[in-house]
PDB file of C-alpha atoms in Angstrom:
ATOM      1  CA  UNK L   1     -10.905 -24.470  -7.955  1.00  0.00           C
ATOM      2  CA  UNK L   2      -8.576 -24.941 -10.662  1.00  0.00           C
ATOM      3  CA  UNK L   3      -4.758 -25.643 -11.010  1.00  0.00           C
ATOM      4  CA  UNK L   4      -4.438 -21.704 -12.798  1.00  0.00           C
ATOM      5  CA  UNK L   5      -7.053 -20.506 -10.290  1.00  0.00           C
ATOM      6  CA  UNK L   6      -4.476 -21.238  -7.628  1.00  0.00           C
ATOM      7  CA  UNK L   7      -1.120 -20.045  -9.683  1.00  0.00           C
ATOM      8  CA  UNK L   8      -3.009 -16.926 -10.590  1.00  0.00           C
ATOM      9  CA  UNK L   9      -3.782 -16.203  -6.746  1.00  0.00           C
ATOM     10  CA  UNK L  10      -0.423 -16.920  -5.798  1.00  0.00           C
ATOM     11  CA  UNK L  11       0.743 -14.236  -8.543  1.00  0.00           C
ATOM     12  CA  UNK L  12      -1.359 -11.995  -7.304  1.00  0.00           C
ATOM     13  CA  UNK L  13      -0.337 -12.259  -3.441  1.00  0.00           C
ATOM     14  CA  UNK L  14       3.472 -11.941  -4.980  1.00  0.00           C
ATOM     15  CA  UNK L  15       3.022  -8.798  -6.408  1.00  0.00           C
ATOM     16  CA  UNK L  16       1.613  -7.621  -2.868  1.00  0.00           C
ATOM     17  CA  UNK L  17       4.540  -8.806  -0.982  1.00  0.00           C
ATOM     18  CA  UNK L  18       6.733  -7.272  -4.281  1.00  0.00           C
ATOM     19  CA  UNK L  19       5.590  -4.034  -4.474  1.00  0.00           C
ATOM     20  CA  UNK L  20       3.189  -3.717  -1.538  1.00  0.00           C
ATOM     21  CA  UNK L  21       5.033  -1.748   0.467  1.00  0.00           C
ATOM     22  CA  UNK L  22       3.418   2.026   1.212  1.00  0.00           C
ATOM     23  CA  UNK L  23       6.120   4.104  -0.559  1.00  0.00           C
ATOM     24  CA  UNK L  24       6.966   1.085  -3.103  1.00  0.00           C
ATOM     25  CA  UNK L  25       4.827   2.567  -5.726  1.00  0.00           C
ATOM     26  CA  UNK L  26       6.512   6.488  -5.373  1.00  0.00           C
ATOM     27  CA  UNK L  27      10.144   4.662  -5.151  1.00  0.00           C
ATOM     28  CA  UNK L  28       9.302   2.790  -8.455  1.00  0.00           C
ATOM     29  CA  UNK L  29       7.642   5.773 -10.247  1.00  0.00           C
ATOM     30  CA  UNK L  30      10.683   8.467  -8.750  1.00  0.00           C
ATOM     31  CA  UNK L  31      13.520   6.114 -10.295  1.00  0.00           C
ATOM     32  CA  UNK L  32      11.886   4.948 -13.725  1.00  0.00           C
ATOM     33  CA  UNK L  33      13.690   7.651 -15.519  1.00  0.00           C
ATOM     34  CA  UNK L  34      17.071   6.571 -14.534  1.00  0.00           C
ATOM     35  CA  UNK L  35      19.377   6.140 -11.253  1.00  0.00           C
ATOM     36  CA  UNK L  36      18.860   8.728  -8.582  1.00  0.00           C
ATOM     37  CA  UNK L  37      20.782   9.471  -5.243  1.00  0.00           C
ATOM     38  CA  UNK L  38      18.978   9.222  -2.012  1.00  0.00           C
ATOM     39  CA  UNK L  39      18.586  12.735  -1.408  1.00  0.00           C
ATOM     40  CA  UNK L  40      17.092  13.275  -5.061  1.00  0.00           C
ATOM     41  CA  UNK L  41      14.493  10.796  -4.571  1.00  0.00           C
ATOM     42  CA  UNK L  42      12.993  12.177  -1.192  1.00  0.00           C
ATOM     43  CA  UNK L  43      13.091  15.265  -3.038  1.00  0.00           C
ATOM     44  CA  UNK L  44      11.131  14.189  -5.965  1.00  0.00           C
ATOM     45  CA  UNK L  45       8.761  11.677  -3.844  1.00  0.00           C
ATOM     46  CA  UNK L  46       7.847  15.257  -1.694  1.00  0.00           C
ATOM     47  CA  UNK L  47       7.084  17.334  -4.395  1.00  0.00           C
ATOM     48  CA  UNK L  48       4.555  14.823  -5.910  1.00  0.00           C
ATOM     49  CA  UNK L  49       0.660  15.116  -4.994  1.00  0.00           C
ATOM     50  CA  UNK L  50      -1.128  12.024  -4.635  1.00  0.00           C
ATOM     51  CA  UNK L  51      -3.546  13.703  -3.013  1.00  0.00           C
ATOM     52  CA  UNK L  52      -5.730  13.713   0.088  1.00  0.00           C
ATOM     53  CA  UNK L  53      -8.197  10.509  -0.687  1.00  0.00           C
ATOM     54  CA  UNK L  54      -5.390   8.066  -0.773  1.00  0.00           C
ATOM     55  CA  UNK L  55      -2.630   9.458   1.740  1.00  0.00           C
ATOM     56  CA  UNK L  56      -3.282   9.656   5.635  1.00  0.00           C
ATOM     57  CA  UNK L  57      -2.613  12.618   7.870  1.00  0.00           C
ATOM     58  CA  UNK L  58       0.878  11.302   8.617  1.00  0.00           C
ATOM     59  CA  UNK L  59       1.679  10.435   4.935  1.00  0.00           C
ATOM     60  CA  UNK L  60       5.467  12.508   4.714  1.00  0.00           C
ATOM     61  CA  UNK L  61       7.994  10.410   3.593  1.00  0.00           C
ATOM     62  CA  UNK L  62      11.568  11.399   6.280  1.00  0.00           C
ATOM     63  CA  UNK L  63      14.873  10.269   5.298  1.00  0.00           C
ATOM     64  CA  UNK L  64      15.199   7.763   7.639  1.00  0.00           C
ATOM     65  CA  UNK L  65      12.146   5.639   6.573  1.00  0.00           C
ATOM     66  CA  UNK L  66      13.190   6.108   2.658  1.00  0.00           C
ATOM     67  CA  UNK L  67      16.267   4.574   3.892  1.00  0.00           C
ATOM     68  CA  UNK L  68      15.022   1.685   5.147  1.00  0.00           C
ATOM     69  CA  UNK L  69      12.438   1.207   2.371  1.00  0.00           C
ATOM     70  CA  UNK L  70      15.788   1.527  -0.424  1.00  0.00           C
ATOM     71  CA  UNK L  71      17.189  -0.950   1.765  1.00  0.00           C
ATOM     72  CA  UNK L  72      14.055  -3.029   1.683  1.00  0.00           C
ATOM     73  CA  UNK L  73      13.628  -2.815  -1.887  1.00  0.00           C
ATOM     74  CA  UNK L  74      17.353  -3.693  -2.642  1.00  0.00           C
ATOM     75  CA  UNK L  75      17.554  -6.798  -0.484  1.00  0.00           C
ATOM     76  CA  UNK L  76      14.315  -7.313  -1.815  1.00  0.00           C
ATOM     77  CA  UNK L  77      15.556  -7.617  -5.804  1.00  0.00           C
ATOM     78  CA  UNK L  78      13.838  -4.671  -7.082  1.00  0.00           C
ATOM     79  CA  UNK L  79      16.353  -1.710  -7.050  1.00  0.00           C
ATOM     80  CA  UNK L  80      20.217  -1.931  -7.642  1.00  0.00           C
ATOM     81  CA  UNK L  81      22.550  -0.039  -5.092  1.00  0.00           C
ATOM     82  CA  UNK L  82      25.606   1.665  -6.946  1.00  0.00           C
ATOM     83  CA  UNK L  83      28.313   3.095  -4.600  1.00  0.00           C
ATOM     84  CA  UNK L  84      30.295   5.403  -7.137  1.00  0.00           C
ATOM     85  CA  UNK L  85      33.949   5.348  -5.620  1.00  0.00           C
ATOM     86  CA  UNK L  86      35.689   7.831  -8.430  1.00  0.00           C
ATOM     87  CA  UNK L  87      33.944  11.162  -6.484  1.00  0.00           C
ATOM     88  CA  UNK L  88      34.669  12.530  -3.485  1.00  0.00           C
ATOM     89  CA  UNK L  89      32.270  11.706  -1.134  1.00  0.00           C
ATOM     90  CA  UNK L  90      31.376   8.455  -2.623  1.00  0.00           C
ATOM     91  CA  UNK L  91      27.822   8.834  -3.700  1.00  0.00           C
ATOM     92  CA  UNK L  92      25.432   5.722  -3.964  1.00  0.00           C
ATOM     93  CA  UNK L  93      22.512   5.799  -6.245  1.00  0.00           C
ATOM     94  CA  UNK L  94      19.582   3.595  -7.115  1.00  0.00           C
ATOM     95  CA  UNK L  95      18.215   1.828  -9.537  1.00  0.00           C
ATOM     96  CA  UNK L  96      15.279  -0.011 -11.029  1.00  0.00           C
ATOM     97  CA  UNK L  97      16.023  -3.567 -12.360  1.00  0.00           C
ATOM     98  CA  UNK L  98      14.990  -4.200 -15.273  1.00  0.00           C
ATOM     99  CA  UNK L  99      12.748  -6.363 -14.707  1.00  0.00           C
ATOM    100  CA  UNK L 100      11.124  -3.626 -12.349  1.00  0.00           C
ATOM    101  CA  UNK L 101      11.098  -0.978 -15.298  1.00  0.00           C
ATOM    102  CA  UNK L 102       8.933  -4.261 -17.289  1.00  0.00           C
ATOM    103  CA  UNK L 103       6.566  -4.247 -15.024  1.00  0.00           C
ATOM    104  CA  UNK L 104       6.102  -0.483 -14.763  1.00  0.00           C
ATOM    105  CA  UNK L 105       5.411  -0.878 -18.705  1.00  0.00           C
ATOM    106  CA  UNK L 106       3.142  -3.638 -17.734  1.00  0.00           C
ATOM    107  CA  UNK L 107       1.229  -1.588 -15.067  1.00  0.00           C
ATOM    108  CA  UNK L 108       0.370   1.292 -17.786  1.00  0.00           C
ATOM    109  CA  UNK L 109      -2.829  -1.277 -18.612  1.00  0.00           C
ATOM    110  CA  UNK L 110      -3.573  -1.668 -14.780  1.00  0.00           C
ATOM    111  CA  UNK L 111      -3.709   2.150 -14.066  1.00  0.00           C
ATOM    112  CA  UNK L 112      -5.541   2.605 -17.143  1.00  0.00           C
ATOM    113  CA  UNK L 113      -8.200   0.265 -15.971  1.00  0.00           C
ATOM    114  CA  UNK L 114      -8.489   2.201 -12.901  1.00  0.00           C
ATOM    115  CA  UNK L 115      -8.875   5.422 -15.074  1.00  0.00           C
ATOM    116  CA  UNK L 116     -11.763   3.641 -16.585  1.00  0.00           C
ATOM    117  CA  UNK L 117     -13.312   2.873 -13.410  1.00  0.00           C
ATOM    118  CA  UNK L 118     -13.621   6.330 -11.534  1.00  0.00           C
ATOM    119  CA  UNK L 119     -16.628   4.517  -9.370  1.00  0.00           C
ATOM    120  CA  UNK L 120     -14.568   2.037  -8.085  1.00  0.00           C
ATOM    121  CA  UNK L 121     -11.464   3.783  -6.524  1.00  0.00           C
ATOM    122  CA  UNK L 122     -13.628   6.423  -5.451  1.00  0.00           C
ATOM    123  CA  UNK L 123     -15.850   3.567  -3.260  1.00  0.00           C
ATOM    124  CA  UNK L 124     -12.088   2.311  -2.379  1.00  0.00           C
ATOM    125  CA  UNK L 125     -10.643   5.581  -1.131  1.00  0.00           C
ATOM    126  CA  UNK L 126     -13.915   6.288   0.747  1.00  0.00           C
ATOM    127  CA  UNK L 127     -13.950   3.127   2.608  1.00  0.00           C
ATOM    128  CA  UNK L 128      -9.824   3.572   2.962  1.00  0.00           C
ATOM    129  CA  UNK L 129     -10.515   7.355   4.717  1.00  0.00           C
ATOM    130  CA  UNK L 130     -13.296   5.740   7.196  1.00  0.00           C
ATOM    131  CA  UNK L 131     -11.439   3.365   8.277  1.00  0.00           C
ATOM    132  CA  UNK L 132      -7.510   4.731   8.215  1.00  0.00           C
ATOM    133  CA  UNK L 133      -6.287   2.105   6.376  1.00  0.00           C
ATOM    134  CA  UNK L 134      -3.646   2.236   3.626  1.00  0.00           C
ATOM    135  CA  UNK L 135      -4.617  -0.421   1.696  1.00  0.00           C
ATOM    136  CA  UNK L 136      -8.415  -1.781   1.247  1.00  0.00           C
ATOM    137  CA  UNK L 137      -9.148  -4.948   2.916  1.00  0.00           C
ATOM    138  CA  UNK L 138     -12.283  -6.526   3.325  1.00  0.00           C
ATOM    139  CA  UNK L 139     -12.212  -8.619   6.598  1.00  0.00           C
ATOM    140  CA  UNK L 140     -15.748  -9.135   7.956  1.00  0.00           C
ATOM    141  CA  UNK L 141     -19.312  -9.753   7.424  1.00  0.00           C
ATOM    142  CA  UNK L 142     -20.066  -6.086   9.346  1.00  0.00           C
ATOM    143  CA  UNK L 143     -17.506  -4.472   6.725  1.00  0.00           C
ATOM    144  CA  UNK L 144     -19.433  -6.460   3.911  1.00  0.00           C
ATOM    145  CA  UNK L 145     -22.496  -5.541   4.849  1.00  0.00           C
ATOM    146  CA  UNK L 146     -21.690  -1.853   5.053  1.00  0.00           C
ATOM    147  CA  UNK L 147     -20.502  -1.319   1.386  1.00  0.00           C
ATOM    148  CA  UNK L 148     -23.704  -3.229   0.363  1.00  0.00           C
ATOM    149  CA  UNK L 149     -22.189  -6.591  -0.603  1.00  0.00           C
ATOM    150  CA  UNK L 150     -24.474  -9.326   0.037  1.00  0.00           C
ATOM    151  CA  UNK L 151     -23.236 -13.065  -1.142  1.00  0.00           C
ATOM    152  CA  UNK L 152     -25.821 -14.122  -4.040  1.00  0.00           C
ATOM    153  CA  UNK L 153     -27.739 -16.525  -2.265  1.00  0.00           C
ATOM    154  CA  UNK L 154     -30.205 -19.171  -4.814  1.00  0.00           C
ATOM    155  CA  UNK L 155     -33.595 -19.101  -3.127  1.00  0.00           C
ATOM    156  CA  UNK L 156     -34.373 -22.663  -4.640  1.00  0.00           C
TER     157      UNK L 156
END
């Protein structure tokens, strides 16, 4: 293993804990065009269609858990929390840093990829809908050996 090896891998395991979250990606998406109250951004997550072979039965984003998710995010450095004080009721909207809105731009390449490789995120959202998980994760030699990966053995 390398020295970059092991910086890439820890890159990689940031941007899960970053953006891993299951509404992160809608949140980011929802406020790349500019600040956005609360209400306006369960609004706008809910009348998106991500479609069936990603989402699971119970995948409705309520008020309460978009709450904690902003909250999430903010702590987490990603999204800015404005409380305007010169209306009445004070409104608070959200923001993307922009450091956030760079990697959006970034992730253009990344999605594109995936565009290229219709095989691969279909064999992904398969595997995700047998086995009602969220995220793909490969955690045994029973999983590995039902998607047909074998380990390249030499038979010297």
């Amino acid at each position: 293993m390398k020295v970059d090896d092991e910086r890439f891998l820890r890159g990689l395991y940031d941007l899960k804990y970053l953006f891993g979250d299951k509404w992160a990606p809608a949140i980011l998406v929802t406020l790349a065009d500019g600040p956005m109250r609360r209400k306006e951004i369960l609004s706008t997550i809910s009348s998106y269609s991500i479609g069936e072979e990603w989402s699971d039965k119970h995948a409705v984003l309520h008020d309460s858990i978009l709450a904690r998710t902003l909250k999430k995010m903010t702590e987490g450095g990603l999204l800015t929390r404005t409380r305007c004080t010169e209306t009445f009721p004070v409104q608070v909207v959200y923001s993307l840093k922009p450091e956030v809105l760079e990697f959006l731009s970034l992730s253009e390449v990344l999605v594109g990829w995936a565009d290229g490789h219709p095989e691969l995120v279909a064999q992904a959202q398969a595997y995700s809908r047998r086995n009602g998980d969220e995220t793909v994760t490969l955690t045994g030699i029973a999983e590995l050996d039902e998607l047909d990966i074998a380990d390249d053995e030499d038979d010297e």
